[in-house]
PDB file of C-alpha atoms in Angstrom:
ATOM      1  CA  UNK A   1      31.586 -13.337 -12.220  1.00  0.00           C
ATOM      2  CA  UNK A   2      30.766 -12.587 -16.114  1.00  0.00           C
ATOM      3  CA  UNK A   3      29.758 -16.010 -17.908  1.00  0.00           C
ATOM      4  CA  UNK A   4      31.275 -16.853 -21.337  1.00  0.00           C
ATOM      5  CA  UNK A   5      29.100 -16.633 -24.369  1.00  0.00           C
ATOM      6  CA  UNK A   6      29.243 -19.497 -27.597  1.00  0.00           C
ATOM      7  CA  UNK A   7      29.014 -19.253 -30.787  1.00  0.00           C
ATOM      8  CA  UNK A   8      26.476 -21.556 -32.254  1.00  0.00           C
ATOM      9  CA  UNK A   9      26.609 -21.061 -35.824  1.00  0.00           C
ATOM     10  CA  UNK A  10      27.859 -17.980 -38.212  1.00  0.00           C
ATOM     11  CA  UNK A  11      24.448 -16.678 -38.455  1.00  0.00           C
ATOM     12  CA  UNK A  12      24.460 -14.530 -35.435  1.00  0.00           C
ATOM     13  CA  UNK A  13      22.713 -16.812 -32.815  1.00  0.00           C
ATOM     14  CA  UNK A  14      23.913 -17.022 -29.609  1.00  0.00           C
ATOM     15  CA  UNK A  15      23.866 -19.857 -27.155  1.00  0.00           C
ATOM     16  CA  UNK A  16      23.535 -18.188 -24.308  1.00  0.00           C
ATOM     17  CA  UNK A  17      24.817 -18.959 -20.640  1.00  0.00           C
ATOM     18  CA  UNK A  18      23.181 -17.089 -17.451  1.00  0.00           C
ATOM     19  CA  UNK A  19      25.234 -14.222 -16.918  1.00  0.00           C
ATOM     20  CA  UNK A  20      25.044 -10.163 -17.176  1.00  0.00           C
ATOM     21  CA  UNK A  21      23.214  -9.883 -20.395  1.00  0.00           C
ATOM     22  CA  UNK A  22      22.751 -12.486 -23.711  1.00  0.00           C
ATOM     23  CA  UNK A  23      23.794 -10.987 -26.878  1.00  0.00           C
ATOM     24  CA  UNK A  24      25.607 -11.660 -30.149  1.00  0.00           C
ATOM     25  CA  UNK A  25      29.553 -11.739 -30.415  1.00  0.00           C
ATOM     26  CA  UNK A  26      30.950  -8.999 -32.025  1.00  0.00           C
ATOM     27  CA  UNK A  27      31.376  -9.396 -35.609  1.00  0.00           C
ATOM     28  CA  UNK A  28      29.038 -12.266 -35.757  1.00  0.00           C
ATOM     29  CA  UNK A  29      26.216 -10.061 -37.624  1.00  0.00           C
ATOM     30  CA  UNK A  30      23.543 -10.598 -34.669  1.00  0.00           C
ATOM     31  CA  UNK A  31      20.140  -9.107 -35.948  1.00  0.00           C
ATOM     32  CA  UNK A  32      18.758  -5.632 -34.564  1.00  0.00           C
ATOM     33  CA  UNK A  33      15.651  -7.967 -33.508  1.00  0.00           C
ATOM     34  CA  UNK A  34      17.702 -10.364 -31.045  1.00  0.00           C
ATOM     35  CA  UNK A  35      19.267  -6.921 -29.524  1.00  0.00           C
ATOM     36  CA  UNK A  36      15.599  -5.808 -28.571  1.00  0.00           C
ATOM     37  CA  UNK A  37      14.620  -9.388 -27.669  1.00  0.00           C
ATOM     38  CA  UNK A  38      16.942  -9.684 -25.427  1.00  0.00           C
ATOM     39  CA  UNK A  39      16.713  -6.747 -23.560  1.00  0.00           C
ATOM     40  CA  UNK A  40      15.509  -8.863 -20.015  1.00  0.00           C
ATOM     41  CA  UNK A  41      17.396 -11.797 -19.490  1.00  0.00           C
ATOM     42  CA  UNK A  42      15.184 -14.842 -18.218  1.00  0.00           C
ATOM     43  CA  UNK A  43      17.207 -16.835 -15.544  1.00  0.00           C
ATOM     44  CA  UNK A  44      15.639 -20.133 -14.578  1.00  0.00           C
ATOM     45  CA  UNK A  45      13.389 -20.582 -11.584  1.00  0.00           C
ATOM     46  CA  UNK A  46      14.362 -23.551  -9.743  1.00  0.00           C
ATOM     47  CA  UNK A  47      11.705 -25.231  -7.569  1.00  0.00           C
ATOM     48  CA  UNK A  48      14.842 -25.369  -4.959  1.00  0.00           C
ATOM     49  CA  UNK A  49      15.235 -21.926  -4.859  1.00  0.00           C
ATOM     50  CA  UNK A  50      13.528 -18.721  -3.309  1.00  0.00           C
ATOM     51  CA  UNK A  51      14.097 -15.382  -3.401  1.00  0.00           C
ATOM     52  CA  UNK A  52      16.828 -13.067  -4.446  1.00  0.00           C
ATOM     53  CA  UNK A  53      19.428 -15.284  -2.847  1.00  0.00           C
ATOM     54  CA  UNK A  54      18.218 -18.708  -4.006  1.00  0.00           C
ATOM     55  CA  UNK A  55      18.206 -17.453  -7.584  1.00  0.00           C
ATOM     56  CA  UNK A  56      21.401 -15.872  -7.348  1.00  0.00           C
ATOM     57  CA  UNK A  57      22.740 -19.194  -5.605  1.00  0.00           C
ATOM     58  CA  UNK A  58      21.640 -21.148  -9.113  1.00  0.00           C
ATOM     59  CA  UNK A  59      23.009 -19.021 -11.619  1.00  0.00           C
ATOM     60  CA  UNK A  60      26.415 -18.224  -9.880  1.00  0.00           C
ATOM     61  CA  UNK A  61      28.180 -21.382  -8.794  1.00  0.00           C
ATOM     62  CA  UNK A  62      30.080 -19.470  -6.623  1.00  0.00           C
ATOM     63  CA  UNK A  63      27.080 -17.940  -5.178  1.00  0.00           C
ATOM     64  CA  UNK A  64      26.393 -20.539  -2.479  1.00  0.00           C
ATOM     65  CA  UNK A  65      29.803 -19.434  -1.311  1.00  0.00           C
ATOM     66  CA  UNK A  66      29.569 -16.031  -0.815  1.00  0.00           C
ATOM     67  CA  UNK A  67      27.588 -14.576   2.329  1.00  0.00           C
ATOM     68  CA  UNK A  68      25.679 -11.282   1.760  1.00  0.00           C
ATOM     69  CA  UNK A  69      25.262 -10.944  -1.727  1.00  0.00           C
ATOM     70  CA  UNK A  70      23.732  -7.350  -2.254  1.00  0.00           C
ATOM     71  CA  UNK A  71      20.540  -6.786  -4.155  1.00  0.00           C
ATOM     72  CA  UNK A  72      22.513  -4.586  -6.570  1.00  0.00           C
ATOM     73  CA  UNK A  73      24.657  -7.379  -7.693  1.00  0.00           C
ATOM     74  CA  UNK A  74      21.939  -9.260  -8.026  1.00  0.00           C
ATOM     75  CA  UNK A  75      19.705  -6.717 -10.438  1.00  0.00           C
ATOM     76  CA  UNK A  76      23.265  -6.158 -12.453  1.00  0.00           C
ATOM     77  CA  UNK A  77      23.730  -9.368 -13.296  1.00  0.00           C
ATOM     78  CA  UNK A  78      20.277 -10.273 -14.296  1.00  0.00           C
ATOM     79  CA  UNK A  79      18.789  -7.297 -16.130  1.00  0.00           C
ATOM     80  CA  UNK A  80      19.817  -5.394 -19.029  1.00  0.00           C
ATOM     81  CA  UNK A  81      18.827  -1.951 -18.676  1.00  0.00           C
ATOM     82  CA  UNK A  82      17.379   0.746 -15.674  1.00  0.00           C
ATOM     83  CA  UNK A  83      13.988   0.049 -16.939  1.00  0.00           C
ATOM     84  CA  UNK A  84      13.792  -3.372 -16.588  1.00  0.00           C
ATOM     85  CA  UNK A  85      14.936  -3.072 -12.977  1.00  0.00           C
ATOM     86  CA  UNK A  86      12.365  -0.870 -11.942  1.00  0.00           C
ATOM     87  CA  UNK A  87       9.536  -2.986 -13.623  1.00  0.00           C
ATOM     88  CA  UNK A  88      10.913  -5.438 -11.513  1.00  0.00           C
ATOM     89  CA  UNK A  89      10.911  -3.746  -8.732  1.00  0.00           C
ATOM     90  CA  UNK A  90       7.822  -2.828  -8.853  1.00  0.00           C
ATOM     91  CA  UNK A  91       6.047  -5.464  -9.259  1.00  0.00           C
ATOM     92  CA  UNK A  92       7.497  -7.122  -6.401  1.00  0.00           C
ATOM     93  CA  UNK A  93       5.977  -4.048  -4.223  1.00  0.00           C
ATOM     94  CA  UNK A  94       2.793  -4.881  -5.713  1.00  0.00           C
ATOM     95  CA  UNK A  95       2.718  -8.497  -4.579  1.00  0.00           C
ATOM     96  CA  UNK A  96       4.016  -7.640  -1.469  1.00  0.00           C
ATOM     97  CA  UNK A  97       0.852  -5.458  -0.817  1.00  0.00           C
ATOM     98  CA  UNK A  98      -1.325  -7.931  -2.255  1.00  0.00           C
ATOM     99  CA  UNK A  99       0.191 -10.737   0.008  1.00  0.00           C
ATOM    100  CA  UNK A 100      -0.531  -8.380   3.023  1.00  0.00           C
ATOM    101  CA  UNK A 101      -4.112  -7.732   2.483  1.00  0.00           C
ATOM    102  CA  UNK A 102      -5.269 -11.276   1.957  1.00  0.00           C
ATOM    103  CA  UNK A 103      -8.053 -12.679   4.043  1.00  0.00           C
ATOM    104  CA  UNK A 104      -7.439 -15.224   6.247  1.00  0.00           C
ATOM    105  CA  UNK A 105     -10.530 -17.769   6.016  1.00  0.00           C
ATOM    106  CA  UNK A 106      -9.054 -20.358   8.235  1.00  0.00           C
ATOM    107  CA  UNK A 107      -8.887 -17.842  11.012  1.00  0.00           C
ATOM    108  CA  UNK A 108     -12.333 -16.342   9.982  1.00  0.00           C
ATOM    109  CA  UNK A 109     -14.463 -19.751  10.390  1.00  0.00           C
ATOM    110  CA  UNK A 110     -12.217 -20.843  13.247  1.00  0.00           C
ATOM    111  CA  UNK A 111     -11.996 -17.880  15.234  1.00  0.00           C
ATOM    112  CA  UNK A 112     -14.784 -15.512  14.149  1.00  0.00           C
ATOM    113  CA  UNK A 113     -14.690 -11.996  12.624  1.00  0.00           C
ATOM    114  CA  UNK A 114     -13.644 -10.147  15.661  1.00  0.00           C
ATOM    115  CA  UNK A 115     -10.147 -12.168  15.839  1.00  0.00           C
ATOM    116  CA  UNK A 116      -9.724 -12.268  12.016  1.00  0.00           C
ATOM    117  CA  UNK A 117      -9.992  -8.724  12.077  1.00  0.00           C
ATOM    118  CA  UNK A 118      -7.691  -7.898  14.750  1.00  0.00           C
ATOM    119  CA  UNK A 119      -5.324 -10.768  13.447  1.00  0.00           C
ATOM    120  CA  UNK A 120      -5.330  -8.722  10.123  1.00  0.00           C
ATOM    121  CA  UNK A 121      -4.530  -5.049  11.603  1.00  0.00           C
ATOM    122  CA  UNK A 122      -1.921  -6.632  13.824  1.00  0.00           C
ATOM    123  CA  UNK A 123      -0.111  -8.218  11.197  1.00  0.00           C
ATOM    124  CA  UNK A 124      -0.187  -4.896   9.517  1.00  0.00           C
ATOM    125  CA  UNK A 125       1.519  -3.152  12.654  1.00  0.00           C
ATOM    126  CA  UNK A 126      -1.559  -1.471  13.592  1.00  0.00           C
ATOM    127  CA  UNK A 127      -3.558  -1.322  17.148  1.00  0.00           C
ATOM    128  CA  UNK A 128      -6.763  -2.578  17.693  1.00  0.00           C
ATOM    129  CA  UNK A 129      -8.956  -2.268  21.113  1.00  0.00           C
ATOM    130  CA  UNK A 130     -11.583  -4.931  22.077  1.00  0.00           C
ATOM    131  CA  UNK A 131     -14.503  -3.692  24.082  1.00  0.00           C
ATOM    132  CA  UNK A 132     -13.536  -3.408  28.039  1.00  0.00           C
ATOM    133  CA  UNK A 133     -10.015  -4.289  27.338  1.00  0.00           C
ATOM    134  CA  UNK A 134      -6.184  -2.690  26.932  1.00  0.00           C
ATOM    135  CA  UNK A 135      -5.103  -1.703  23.632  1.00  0.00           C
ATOM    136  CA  UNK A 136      -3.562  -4.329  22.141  1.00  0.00           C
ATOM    137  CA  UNK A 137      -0.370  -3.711  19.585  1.00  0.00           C
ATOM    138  CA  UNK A 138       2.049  -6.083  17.860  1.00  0.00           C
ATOM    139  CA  UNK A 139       5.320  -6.857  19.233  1.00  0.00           C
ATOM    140  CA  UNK A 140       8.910  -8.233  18.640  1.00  0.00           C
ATOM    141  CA  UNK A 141       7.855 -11.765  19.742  1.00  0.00           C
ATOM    142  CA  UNK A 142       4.673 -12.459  17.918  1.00  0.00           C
ATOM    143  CA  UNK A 143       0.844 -11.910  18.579  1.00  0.00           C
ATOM    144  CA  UNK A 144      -0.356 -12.436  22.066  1.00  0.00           C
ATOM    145  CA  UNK A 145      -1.862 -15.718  23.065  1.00  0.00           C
ATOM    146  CA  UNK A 146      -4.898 -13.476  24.332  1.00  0.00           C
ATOM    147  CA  UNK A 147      -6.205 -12.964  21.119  1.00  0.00           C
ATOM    148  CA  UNK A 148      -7.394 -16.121  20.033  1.00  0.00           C
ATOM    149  CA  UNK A 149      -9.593 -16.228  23.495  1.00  0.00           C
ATOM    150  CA  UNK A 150     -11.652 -12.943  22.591  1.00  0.00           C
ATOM    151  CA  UNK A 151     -13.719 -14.657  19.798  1.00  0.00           C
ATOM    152  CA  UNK A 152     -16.623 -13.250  21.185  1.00  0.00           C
ATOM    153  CA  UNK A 153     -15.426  -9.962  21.846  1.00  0.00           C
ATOM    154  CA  UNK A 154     -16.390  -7.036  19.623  1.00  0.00           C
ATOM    155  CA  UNK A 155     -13.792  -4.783  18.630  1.00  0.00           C
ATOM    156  CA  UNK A 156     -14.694  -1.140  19.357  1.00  0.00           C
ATOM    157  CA  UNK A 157     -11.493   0.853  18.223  1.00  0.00           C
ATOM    158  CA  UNK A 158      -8.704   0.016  14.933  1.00  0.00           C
ATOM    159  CA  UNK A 159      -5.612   2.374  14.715  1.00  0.00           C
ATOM    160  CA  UNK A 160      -4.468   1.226  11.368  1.00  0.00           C
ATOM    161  CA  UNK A 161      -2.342   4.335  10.599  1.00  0.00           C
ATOM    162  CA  UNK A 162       0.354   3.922   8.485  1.00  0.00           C
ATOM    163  CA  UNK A 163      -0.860   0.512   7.104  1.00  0.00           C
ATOM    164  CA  UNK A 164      -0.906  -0.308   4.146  1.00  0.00           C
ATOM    165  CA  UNK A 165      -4.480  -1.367   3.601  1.00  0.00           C
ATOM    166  CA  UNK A 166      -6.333  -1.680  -0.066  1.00  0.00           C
ATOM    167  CA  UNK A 167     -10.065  -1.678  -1.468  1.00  0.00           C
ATOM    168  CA  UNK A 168      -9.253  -5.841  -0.590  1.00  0.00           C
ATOM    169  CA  UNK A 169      -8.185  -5.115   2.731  1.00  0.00           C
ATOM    170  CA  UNK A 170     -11.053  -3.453   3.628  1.00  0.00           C
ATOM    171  CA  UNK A 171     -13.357  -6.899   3.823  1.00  0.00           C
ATOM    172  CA  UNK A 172     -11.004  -7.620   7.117  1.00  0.00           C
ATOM    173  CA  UNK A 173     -12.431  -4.845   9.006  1.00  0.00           C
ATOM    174  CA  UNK A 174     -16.221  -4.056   7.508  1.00  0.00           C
ATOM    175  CA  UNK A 175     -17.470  -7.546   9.475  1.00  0.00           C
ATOM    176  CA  UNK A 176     -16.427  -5.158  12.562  1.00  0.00           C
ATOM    177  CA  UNK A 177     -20.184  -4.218  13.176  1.00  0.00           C
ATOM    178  CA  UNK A 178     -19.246  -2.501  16.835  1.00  0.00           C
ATOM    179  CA  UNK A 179     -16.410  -0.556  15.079  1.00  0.00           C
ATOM    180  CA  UNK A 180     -16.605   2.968  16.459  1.00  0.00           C
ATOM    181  CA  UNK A 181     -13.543   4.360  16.143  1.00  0.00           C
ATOM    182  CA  UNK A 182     -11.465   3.860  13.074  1.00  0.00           C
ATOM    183  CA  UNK A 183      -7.835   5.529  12.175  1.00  0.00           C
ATOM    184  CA  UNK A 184      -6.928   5.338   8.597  1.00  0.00           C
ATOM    185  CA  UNK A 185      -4.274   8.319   9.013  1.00  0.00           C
ATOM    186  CA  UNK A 186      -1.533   8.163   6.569  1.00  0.00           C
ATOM    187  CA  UNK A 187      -2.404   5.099   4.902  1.00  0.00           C
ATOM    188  CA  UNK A 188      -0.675   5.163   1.319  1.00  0.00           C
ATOM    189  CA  UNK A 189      -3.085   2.994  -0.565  1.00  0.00           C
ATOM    190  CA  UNK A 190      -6.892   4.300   1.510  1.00  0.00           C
ATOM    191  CA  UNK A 191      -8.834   6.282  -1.646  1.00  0.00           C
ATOM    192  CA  UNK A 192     -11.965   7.599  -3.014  1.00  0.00           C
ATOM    193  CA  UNK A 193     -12.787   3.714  -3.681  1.00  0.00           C
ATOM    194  CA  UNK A 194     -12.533   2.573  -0.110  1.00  0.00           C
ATOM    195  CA  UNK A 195     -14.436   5.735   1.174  1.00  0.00           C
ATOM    196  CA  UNK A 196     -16.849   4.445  -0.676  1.00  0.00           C
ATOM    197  CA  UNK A 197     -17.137   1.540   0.908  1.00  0.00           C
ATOM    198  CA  UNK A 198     -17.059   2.185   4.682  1.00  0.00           C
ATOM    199  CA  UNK A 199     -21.427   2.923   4.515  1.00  0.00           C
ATOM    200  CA  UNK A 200     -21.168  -0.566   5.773  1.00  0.00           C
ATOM    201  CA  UNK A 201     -20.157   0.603   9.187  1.00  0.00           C
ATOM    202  CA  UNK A 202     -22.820   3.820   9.425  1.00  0.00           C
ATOM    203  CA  UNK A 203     -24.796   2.146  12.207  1.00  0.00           C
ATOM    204  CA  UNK A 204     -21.247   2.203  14.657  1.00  0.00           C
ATOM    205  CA  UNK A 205     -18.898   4.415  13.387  1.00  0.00           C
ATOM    206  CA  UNK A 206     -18.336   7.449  15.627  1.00  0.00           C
ATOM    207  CA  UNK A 207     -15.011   8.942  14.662  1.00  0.00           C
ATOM    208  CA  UNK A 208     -12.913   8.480  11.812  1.00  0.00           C
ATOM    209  CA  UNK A 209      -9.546   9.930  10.854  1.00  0.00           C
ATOM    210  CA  UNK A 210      -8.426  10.608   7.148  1.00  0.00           C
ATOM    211  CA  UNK A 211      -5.506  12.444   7.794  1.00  0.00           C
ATOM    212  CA  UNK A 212      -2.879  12.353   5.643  1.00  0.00           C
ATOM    213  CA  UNK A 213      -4.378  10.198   3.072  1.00  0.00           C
ATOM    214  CA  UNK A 214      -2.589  11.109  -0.074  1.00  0.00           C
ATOM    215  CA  UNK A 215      -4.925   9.455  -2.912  1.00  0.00           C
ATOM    216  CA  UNK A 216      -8.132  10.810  -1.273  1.00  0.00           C
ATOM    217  CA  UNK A 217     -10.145  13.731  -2.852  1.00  0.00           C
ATOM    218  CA  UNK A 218     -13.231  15.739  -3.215  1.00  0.00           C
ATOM    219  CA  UNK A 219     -15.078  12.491  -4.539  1.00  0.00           C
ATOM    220  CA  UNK A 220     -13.964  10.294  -1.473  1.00  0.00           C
ATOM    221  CA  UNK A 221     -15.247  12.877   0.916  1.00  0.00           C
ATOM    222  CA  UNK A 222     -19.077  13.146  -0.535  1.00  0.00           C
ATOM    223  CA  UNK A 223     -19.454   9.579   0.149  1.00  0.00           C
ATOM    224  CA  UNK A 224     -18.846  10.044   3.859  1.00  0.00           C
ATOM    225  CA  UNK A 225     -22.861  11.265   3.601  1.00  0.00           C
ATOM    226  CA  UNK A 226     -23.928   8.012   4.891  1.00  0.00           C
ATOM    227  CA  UNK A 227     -22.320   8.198   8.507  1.00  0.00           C
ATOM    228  CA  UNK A 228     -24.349  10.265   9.987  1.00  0.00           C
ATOM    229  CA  UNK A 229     -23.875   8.911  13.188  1.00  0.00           C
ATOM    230  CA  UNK A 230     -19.672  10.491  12.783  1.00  0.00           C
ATOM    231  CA  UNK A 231     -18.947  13.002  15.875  1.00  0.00           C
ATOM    232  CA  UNK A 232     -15.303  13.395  14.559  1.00  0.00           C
ATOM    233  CA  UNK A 233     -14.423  13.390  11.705  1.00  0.00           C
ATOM    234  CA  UNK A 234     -10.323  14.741  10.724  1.00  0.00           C
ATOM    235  CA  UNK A 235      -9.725  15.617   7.281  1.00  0.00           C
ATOM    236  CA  UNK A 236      -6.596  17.408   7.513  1.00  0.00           C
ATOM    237  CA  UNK A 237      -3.498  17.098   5.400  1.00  0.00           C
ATOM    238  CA  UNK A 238      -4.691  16.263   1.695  1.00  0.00           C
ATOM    239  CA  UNK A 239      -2.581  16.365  -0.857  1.00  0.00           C
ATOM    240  CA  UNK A 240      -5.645  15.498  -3.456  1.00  0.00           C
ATOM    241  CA  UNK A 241      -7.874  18.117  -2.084  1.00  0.00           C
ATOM    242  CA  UNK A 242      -7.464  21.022  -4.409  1.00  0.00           C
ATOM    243  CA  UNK A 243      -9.512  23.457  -2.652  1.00  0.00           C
ATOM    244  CA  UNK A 244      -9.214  22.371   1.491  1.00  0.00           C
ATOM    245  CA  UNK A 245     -11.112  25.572   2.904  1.00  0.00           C
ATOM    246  CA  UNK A 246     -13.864  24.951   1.225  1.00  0.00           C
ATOM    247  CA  UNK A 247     -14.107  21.304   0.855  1.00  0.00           C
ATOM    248  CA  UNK A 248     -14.183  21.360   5.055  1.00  0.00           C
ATOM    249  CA  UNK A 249     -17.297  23.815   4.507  1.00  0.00           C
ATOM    250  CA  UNK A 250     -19.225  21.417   2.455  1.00  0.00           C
ATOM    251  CA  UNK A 251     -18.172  18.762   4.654  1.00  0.00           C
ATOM    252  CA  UNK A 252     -19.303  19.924   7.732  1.00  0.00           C
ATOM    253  CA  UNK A 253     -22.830  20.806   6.055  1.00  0.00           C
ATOM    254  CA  UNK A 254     -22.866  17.352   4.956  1.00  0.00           C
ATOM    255  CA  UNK A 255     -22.158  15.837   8.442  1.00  0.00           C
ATOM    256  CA  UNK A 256     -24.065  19.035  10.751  1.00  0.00           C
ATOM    257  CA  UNK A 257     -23.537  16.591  13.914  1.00  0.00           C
ATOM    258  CA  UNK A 258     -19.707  16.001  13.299  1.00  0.00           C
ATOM    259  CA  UNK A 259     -16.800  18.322  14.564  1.00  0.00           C
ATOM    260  CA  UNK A 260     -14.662  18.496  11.077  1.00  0.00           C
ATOM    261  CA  UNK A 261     -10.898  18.788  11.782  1.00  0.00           C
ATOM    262  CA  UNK A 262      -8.992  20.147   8.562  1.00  0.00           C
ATOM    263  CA  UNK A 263      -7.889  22.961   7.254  1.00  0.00           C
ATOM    264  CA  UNK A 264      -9.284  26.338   8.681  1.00  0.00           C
ATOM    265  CA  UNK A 265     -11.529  27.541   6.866  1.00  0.00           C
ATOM    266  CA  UNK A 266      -9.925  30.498   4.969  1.00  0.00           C
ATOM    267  CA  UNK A 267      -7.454  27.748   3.509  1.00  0.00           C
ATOM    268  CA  UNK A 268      -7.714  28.103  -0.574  1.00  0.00           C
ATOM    269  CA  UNK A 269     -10.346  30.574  -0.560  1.00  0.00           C
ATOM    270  CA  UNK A 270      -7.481  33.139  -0.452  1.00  0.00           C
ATOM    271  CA  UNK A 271      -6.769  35.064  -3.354  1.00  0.00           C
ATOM    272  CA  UNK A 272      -3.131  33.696  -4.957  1.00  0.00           C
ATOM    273  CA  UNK A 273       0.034  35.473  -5.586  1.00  0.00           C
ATOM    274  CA  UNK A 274      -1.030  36.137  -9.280  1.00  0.00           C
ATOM    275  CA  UNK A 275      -4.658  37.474  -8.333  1.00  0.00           C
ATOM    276  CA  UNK A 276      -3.130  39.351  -5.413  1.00  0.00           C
ATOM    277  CA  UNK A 277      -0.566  41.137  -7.435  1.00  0.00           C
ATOM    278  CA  UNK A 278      -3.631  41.665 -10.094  1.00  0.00           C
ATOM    279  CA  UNK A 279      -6.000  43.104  -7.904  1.00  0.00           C
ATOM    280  CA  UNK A 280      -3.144  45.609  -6.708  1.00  0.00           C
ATOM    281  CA  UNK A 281      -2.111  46.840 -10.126  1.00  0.00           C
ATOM    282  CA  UNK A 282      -5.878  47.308 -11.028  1.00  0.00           C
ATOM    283  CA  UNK A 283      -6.848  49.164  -7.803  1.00  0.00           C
ATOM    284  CA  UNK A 284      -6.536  53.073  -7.693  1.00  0.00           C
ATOM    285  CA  UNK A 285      -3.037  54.817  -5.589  1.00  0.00           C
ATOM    286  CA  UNK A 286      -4.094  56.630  -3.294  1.00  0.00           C
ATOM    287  CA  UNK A 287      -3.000  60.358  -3.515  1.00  0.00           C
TER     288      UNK A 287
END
């Protein structure tokens, strides 16, 4: 439902009502400058509402009366161009992460590191395994009432693949002093920063999985030198690694008690199409 736009004055200001976009009638002479200052339109935040839907209640009267109002509507009637939108949209992925990788103090002092920890991978959808006990994963009906009664059980083993843990997040799982076994496969967000980082757990750590990783390189890797106490180590699948074959070579060097799982070892020591073809032209035919 488009909103109606006034006429204050024959200058070319507006006085706008929330609707699709705010900007001066035709043939009122509106200004270049109130076209490019307008290009967001800034709906008011109610303290009564939340969320997509509560805004879109507050600016559309009608909204309260309508059930399932799509997110497109929503970003049609409130921004003015693509690029807006996406700002948008991105910045509410960013606070989303943010929100997920938050410490949780009150658990922390209450509970103890060992149930903060957990409490944080769990949330996250990851596993985590207490020493002598079952795995324990989240599930449709909450965390189990078991974990707040293992306060003073280490945690020996976090599968956090697919998580979506930060340099932040990280805090949640280095007070895990037992920790031998840690899965960071796939993780969107795990880079050369929190590599850097995880010399905090050298004395435990026993096997760690990088797979998959797409923001960790080279530089990530040569900080792995402090856990020498690593038996397994998989590097496989990444993207960042420009040179895999030998990056697993100078790994395994760097680690000579750790099994290295990656790429074999051939992998980007290969000549490439271009040299290949090269080499051939340059090489003698045989009679």
């Amino acid at each position: 439902m488009k909103q109606s736009v006034k006429q204050s004055d024959g200058t070319g200001s507006v006085s706008p009502t929330l609707g699709r976009s705010w900007e001066p009638l035709r043939g009122t002479g509106g200004s270049q400058k109130d076209k490019n200052s307008l290009r967001l339109v800034a709906p008011v935040w109610n303290r009564g509402t939340s969320g997509i839907r509560g805004l879109s209640r507050s600016v559309d009267p009608e909204g309260s009366q309508r059930k399932g109002r799509t997110l497109l509507q929503f970003l049609a009637d409130h921004f003015y161009d693509v690029e807006a939108v996406r700002e948008y949209l991105l910045q509410k992925q960013v606070l989303k992460v943010l929100r997920k990788n938050r410490s949780s103090t009150y658990i922390k002092e209450r509970y103890g590191p060992y149930v903060a920890g957990a409490y944080f991978i769990l949330k996250q959808g990851g596993a985590v395994k207490f020493q002598d006990k079952e795995w324990m994963r989240p599930n449709g009906r909450g965390l189990s009432g078991e974990l707040w009664k293992l306060r003073e059980v280490p945690i020996e083993a976090v599968d956090a693949s697919g998580c979506a843990i930060t340099y932040q997040g990280l805090d949640n799982l280095l007070a895990l002093q037992e920790l031998q076994s840690l899965s960071l496969q796939c993780c969107p967000h795990v880079d050369d920063w929190c590599l850097s980082r995880l010399y905090q757990l050298a004395n435990s750590l026993r096997e760690l999985s990088l797979a998959g990783c797409p923001c960790i390189s080279e530089r990530g890797l040569a900080c792995l030198h402090h856990l020498q106490n690593l038996r397994r180590l998989d590097i496989s699948h990444l993207p960042a690694v420009s040179n895999p074959g030998l990056t697993q070579i100078l790994v395994e060097e760097m680690l000579p008690n750790c099994e290295v799982l990656g790429a074999d070892w051939a992998q980007g020591l290969k000549l490439g199409p271009e040299e290949q073809s090269h080499d051939t032209a340059s090489s003698p035919i045989p009679a």
